[in-house]
């Protein structure tokens, strides 16, 4: 036998090596304010910014009301708009003035009562009420249309009551909105936002730290020690997983207490499914960094392939059902899509097992895939 | 001066475009994003999956439901038998809407009384829920009108005649897609400028530049002009795709569009160079660019209207160049705005641009210390 | 199973390795004896690092076999990594961890049992002199200390084979001597075998055995003395007091039959072609030629010259240009502090026109800071400095056209081709039209860059990068040239060529300010100052500095001896100051 000093029994050496990797990583995290910042300051900042900055709830929509010939009926009609919490009406004397205001964006819509309004109304011949909406922002336009419609319906009731007749519409719509009765957009945006933030923490952080090891030459020094590729990966995964969970806890806390989003489902399930997503993003970050090997490229790639798609294609803000088929297929490739679905359900609907389990299964597949790729690409070879 | 600038511009363009990786980062992702986001970023609903629980046996309910079935917007995927089925269907996201018609529906209508239609909507996405309710309401309204005409329920005293300017069919893609010009131009110019000084610092070439007789303002301009060239080219390609691929109408004056684009480039490059002269490492540059980019998008009105934000944030948007450029883009594309109408957008961008450039120049010189 | 040679720890059999069809190593077969220090020597691009990485199991050879202590390094790299320690060229210390924490990490990774740690740690920190600094962050250590910490990390669990890839590159002479004594003690006491690569040829003489690599081929293996034995009778020391040493060296280098000429102490050392004798004809009367025993370096250079042929030396300038001897650079009590750290403390010196002036010092001595202040890249905290009568920080941009600057590491645009770089820098210095074209042609010709004109400069061999950097700094024919460690990491052949050029420039009247780690290069300077901890320890001509440390113990000190002695004196002086205080 050659003069071979027997290596330590693997049983004892492996946990020691892992301990070394973990301890090193933990110390580096504590020393390096930037990873703490990414994990804790970034979520707070983003949540505040997104939580307050992104809102689809149009309130106090400036609406021009043109009454060409003042009359009690017209005043009553305009009054119905003034009572709406969502509209802030401004009076204009002529349609020209109102249109100018629309062109210069001082109002978003116009309600136009022509001079013959009262006459036709009293004659019982459906008096036309002109409504012009700036359609550039189609979504807001839809919403304004809904508000105007509502104000009109309530005026109809009042008008009939004032006439002493009961105005009955053949079919009346009874709305029953599930999970988010007051239709606050924050209630669905904030949980979705958590997904976007977790993508950032997971992928950006790990992509940068592994690339940093390549750049500084520490990776080569690690590779010639008996440490195995698996231990290198675990040494990266575990500390940043803990950091990510910390960020998650912070985000969930802010969602509940700062933004008053109801949390109907159970917290443990939220954390379990979040862990799956976090592992998938960490795996993605590791994969990116093993390919890129320098912080600059790794950072760029991480932002381009993780943040923007999570923002646009996860269903966080734009409904996936409205997208063309081909794009919908693309969204199946994003872990964030499944996580957004889980988050919105756990927060607003509760423990709906079918949704949670199916989406979690998809996340598990992503974990396996990305960890597998990262494991395969992390070879202790330089060529 | 011109010899210096020309040399700097050529050098900068070569440095950015010669490396395959950085060329790819500048060209491929923006175009892919344009196509993907152009299709994905829409609030318009089509094919709303819904289920029906019809407890009424009369003809009136069938007539009402037929209107939903014939609508392009709605997709019926299930008929339910009992109340117990409602919750699981919505919980599991099988449907977004369940229409429930009570057993006395037809009878009440026949008697001239008000019958009710219950719409159960999944409120998880509040925006979608609101739009669904609007769509249901419009189907119901048109049903009401024709029912009253046919069955002599009298007429309504007044009716709404709604018209939308600029975007008659209210296609939300028309709103989002022109905004992508601003989004991607900002992304590209930030990536080029925010990292460029830090990259030279790390490579040591910055010292080499500083010991040459080049004036700091020449170095600054030498960094800014290539970014303007690349930004102009990239934006032009994107505008062409928007007009010819996405068929978004371009009604206004190209002059106004390009004045806006130039001013926007000036301001975003100014911000980029400011980040650049502050950053010591490329990582800091990247982080800085990111920390500017994300809020700049959120607070620009790109995806959600500025008017919906709290007052404080609305004030904050005033220092965001993208905010102004988005108004110009949408104005020129959809509203046919002219140069005169867009003055209120031009000057703030020019002001931001000049201030940032001057600051960058100052920091530049300061950093040489 | 093939039994490994009696005492051979390392056995390479016909190993070849290429990268993307470019062969890096061809058919290398060699054995390394147990318990020896073996040096791996070769110019830049010889394949030294590739060989190290192959042995460490980080690369897989295209063909051939490698066994380390009888273990097949290709098949079971992990097992090899258990018995081996490897310190890469740029050892990856975690700069945000303390010395102790770095040691802990490597102890964990190497599987050193907890019980054995205290004794091992104390032995290593004592050996490396790191004991007082265990709580300091690795990033805050000086370059030499970092290198010693890297070594300690590799040694934390005593390896049987120690691979060191250029451990002394960029390290000052004092730290280099310390590193060497650590390695030799370990090999001696712990029965280790060390294989180390180096660019310093004087270090080769300290090895028991030397392996010579050139362009991926094995040129030879044996004791250093065996190599130099072939050279017996071909090395001479030439002195000519009436002539400037640099001029003498230049003329000798161009004389027929001379393979190598370097400035050595008071004269010039030459190596002759086989069978040729130095010819004093054509030199002044007072020339003295003495035969001297050959060194390893002589044989290395002559072996490479046989391989590659003689270099085309840059043309000699006809005569020394007449220059007035006014001070071109004056430094008057300048100081620089970063926060509470005083990088440069009140130093003064001046440089005359046409002088080659050297700034020597250990890592962190304040050389680079001084340098950057002179170029106007850093403002001094205190004091005054003038370059060509102006402070470059406040002088108009045009004033900078008088200086040329070559930074410590290659700092041209890596993605731009050689031609594009030259075009850019010549335009930056305001050249245009015909003047620009002719300057670029001159540079291409003079620095033999034509073959690489279209190559990206980051892909050039190191020696060519350095030529390009010098060419770019000379495009505008500056009167003053700043060179910050221009030859760091460059192999001996390229260094010789580089100094030929500098000597020629100096002859043309260009003032040169240069920093360097290579003490033999200091001999090329007319005058120099030695810096330590931000202060100037000594200044003067090389002869004067050497004379200052002459003693019975060192009757004929080299420049390196002078440097080490002066630093030692400074340190003991400081310690006694501290004691008395």
PDB file of N, CA, C and O in Angstrom, chain B residues 216-246:
ATOM      1  N   UNK B 216     -12.405  66.912 -17.242  1.00  0.00           N
ATOM      2  CA  UNK B 216     -13.473  66.106 -16.633  1.00  0.00           C
ATOM      3  C   UNK B 216     -14.804  66.234 -17.364  1.00  0.00           C
ATOM      4  O   UNK B 216     -15.531  65.252 -17.506  1.00  0.00           O
ATOM      5  N   UNK B 217     -15.113  67.434 -17.858  1.00  0.00           N
ATOM      6  CA  UNK B 217     -16.395  67.576 -18.538  1.00  0.00           C
ATOM      7  C   UNK B 217     -16.391  66.797 -19.850  1.00  0.00           C
ATOM      8  O   UNK B 217     -17.430  66.295 -20.286  1.00  0.00           O
ATOM      9  N   UNK B 218     -15.219  66.669 -20.454  1.00  0.00           N
ATOM     10  CA  UNK B 218     -15.146  65.852 -21.666  1.00  0.00           C
ATOM     11  C   UNK B 218     -15.375  64.386 -21.332  1.00  0.00           C
ATOM     12  O   UNK B 218     -16.067  63.660 -22.051  1.00  0.00           O
ATOM     13  N   UNK B 219     -14.790  63.949 -20.225  1.00  0.00           N
ATOM     14  CA  UNK B 219     -14.983  62.552 -19.825  1.00  0.00           C
ATOM     15  C   UNK B 219     -16.466  62.304 -19.566  1.00  0.00           C
ATOM     16  O   UNK B 219     -17.028  61.298 -19.990  1.00  0.00           O
ATOM     17  N   UNK B 220     -17.105  63.276 -18.888  1.00  0.00           N
ATOM     18  CA  UNK B 220     -18.525  63.137 -18.581  1.00  0.00           C
ATOM     19  C   UNK B 220     -19.355  63.065 -19.861  1.00  0.00           C
ATOM     20  O   UNK B 220     -20.193  62.182 -20.029  1.00  0.00           O
ATOM     21  N   UNK B 221     -19.086  63.987 -20.767  1.00  0.00           N
ATOM     22  CA  UNK B 221     -19.820  63.976 -22.037  1.00  0.00           C
ATOM     23  C   UNK B 221     -19.522  62.706 -22.819  1.00  0.00           C
ATOM     24  O   UNK B 221     -20.391  62.144 -23.467  1.00  0.00           O
ATOM     25  N   UNK B 222     -18.275  62.269 -22.726  1.00  0.00           N
ATOM     26  CA  UNK B 222     -17.874  61.049 -23.416  1.00  0.00           C
ATOM     27  C   UNK B 222     -18.618  59.837 -22.889  1.00  0.00           C
ATOM     28  O   UNK B 222     -18.763  58.831 -23.574  1.00  0.00           O
ATOM     29  N   UNK B 223     -19.072  59.924 -21.649  1.00  0.00           N
ATOM     30  CA  UNK B 223     -19.881  58.840 -21.095  1.00  0.00           C
ATOM     31  C   UNK B 223     -21.343  59.016 -21.495  1.00  0.00           C
ATOM     32  O   UNK B 223     -22.064  58.036 -21.682  1.00  0.00           O
ATOM     33  N   UNK B 224     -21.788  60.279 -21.562  1.00  0.00           N
ATOM     34  CA  UNK B 224     -23.217  60.529 -21.776  1.00  0.00           C
ATOM     35  C   UNK B 224     -23.615  60.314 -23.232  1.00  0.00           C
ATOM     36  O   UNK B 224     -24.639  59.680 -23.513  1.00  0.00           O
ATOM     37  N   UNK B 225     -22.821  60.821 -24.162  1.00  0.00           N
ATOM     38  CA  UNK B 225     -23.244  60.775 -25.569  1.00  0.00           C
ATOM     39  C   UNK B 225     -23.428  59.351 -26.110  1.00  0.00           C
ATOM     40  O   UNK B 225     -24.423  59.094 -26.795  1.00  0.00           O
ATOM     41  N   UNK B 226     -22.509  58.425 -25.838  1.00  0.00           N
ATOM     42  CA  UNK B 226     -22.755  57.069 -26.338  1.00  0.00           C
ATOM     43  C   UNK B 226     -24.068  56.502 -25.812  1.00  0.00           C
ATOM     44  O   UNK B 226     -24.799  55.823 -26.535  1.00  0.00           O
ATOM     45  N   UNK B 227     -24.392  56.812 -24.551  1.00  0.00           N
ATOM     46  CA  UNK B 227     -25.646  56.323 -23.988  1.00  0.00           C
ATOM     47  C   UNK B 227     -26.828  56.949 -24.721  1.00  0.00           C
ATOM     48  O   UNK B 227     -27.852  56.294 -24.956  1.00  0.00           O
ATOM     49  N   UNK B 228     -26.691  58.220 -25.110  1.00  0.00           N
ATOM     50  CA  UNK B 228     -27.763  58.863 -25.877  1.00  0.00           C
ATOM     51  C   UNK B 228     -27.942  58.144 -27.211  1.00  0.00           C
ATOM     52  O   UNK B 228     -29.066  57.819 -27.613  1.00  0.00           O
ATOM     53  N   UNK B 229     -26.815  57.845 -27.863  1.00  0.00           N
ATOM     54  CA  UNK B 229     -26.900  57.173 -29.163  1.00  0.00           C
ATOM     55  C   UNK B 229     -27.581  55.811 -29.018  1.00  0.00           C
ATOM     56  O   UNK B 229     -28.534  55.489 -29.734  1.00  0.00           O
ATOM     57  N   UNK B 230     -27.110  55.040 -28.051  1.00  0.00           N
ATOM     58  CA  UNK B 230     -27.683  53.704 -27.882  1.00  0.00           C
ATOM     59  C   UNK B 230     -29.152  53.803 -27.483  1.00  0.00           C
ATOM     60  O   UNK B 230     -30.006  53.082 -27.995  1.00  0.00           O
ATOM     61  N   UNK B 231     -29.453  54.745 -26.568  1.00  0.00           N
ATOM     62  CA  UNK B 231     -30.833  54.917 -26.118  1.00  0.00           C
ATOM     63  C   UNK B 231     -31.758  55.297 -27.270  1.00  0.00           C
ATOM     64  O   UNK B 231     -32.854  54.751 -27.402  1.00  0.00           O
ATOM     65  N   UNK B 232     -31.296  56.213 -28.122  1.00  0.00           N
ATOM     66  CA  UNK B 232     -32.118  56.636 -29.262  1.00  0.00           C
ATOM     67  C   UNK B 232     -32.402  55.465 -30.190  1.00  0.00           C
ATOM     68  O   UNK B 232     -33.537  55.260 -30.631  1.00  0.00           O
ATOM     69  N   UNK B 233     -31.351  54.678 -30.472  1.00  0.00           N
ATOM     70  CA  UNK B 233     -31.541  53.564 -31.387  1.00  0.00           C
ATOM     71  C   UNK B 233     -32.506  52.541 -30.803  1.00  0.00           C
ATOM     72  O   UNK B 233     -33.432  52.076 -31.454  1.00  0.00           O
ATOM     73  N   UNK B 234     -32.266  52.225 -29.543  1.00  0.00           N
ATOM     74  CA  UNK B 234     -33.098  51.209 -28.910  1.00  0.00           C
ATOM     75  C   UNK B 234     -34.554  51.665 -28.853  1.00  0.00           C
ATOM     76  O   UNK B 234     -35.476  50.914 -29.167  1.00  0.00           O
ATOM     77  N   UNK B 235     -34.768  52.935 -28.477  1.00  0.00           N
ATOM     78  CA  UNK B 235     -36.135  53.443 -28.377  1.00  0.00           C
ATOM     79  C   UNK B 235     -36.804  53.434 -29.751  1.00  0.00           C
ATOM     80  O   UNK B 235     -37.992  53.103 -29.869  1.00  0.00           O
ATOM     81  N   UNK B 236     -36.053  53.781 -30.788  1.00  0.00           N
ATOM     82  CA  UNK B 236     -36.640  53.807 -32.121  1.00  0.00           C
ATOM     83  C   UNK B 236     -37.106  52.413 -32.534  1.00  0.00           C
ATOM     84  O   UNK B 236     -38.208  52.242 -33.056  1.00  0.00           O
ATOM     85  N   UNK B 237     -36.264  51.413 -32.272  1.00  0.00           N
ATOM     86  CA  UNK B 237     -36.654  50.038 -32.604  1.00  0.00           C
ATOM     87  C   UNK B 237     -37.933  49.665 -31.857  1.00  0.00           C
ATOM     88  O   UNK B 237     -38.880  49.112 -32.421  1.00  0.00           O
ATOM     89  N   UNK B 238     -37.980  50.020 -30.589  1.00  0.00           N
ATOM     90  CA  UNK B 238     -39.151  49.655 -29.790  1.00  0.00           C
ATOM     91  C   UNK B 238     -40.400  50.366 -30.321  1.00  0.00           C
ATOM     92  O   UNK B 238     -41.467  49.761 -30.445  1.00  0.00           O
ATOM     93  N   UNK B 239     -40.256  51.648 -30.674  1.00  0.00           N
ATOM     94  CA  UNK B 239     -41.411  52.390 -31.189  1.00  0.00           C
ATOM     95  C   UNK B 239     -41.914  51.746 -32.477  1.00  0.00           C
ATOM     96  O   UNK B 239     -43.127  51.553 -32.676  1.00  0.00           O
ATOM     97  N   UNK B 240     -40.977  51.347 -33.333  1.00  0.00           N
ATOM     98  CA  UNK B 240     -41.379  50.702 -34.583  1.00  0.00           C
ATOM     99  C   UNK B 240     -42.155  49.415 -34.296  1.00  0.00           C
ATOM    100  O   UNK B 240     -43.189  49.144 -34.911  1.00  0.00           O
ATOM    101  N   UNK B 241     -41.658  48.633 -33.365  1.00  0.00           N
ATOM    102  CA  UNK B 241     -42.350  47.379 -33.040  1.00  0.00           C
ATOM    103  C   UNK B 241     -43.741  47.673 -32.501  1.00  0.00           C
ATOM    104  O   UNK B 241     -44.717  47.001 -32.835  1.00  0.00           O
ATOM    105  N   UNK B 242     -43.845  48.697 -31.676  1.00  0.00           N
ATOM    106  CA  UNK B 242     -45.146  49.020 -31.085  1.00  0.00           C
ATOM    107  C   UNK B 242     -46.144  49.421 -32.177  1.00  0.00           C
ATOM    108  O   UNK B 242     -47.305  49.019 -32.154  1.00  0.00           O
ATOM    109  N   UNK B 243     -45.656  50.195 -33.138  1.00  0.00           N
ATOM    110  CA  UNK B 243     -46.576  50.668 -34.170  1.00  0.00           C
ATOM    111  C   UNK B 243     -46.923  49.547 -35.151  1.00  0.00           C
ATOM    112  O   UNK B 243     -48.079  49.341 -35.492  1.00  0.00           O
ATOM    113  N   UNK B 244     -45.890  48.788 -35.577  1.00  0.00           N
ATOM    114  CA  UNK B 244     -46.154  47.828 -36.644  1.00  0.00           C
ATOM    115  C   UNK B 244     -46.502  46.433 -36.155  1.00  0.00           C
ATOM    116  O   UNK B 244     -47.136  45.669 -36.857  1.00  0.00           O
ATOM    117  N   UNK B 245     -46.107  46.097 -34.981  1.00  0.00           N
ATOM    118  CA  UNK B 245     -46.415  44.760 -34.470  1.00  0.00           C
ATOM    119  C   UNK B 245     -47.643  44.812 -33.567  1.00  0.00           C
ATOM    120  O   UNK B 245     -48.598  44.077 -33.762  1.00  0.00           O
ATOM    121  N   UNK B 246     -47.623  45.725 -32.613  1.00  0.00           N
ATOM    122  CA  UNK B 246     -48.758  45.789 -31.695  1.00  0.00           C
ATOM    123  C   UNK B 246     -49.885  46.660 -32.238  1.00  0.00           C
ATOM    124  O   UNK B 246     -50.958  46.714 -31.655  1.00  0.00           O
TER     125      UNK B 246
END
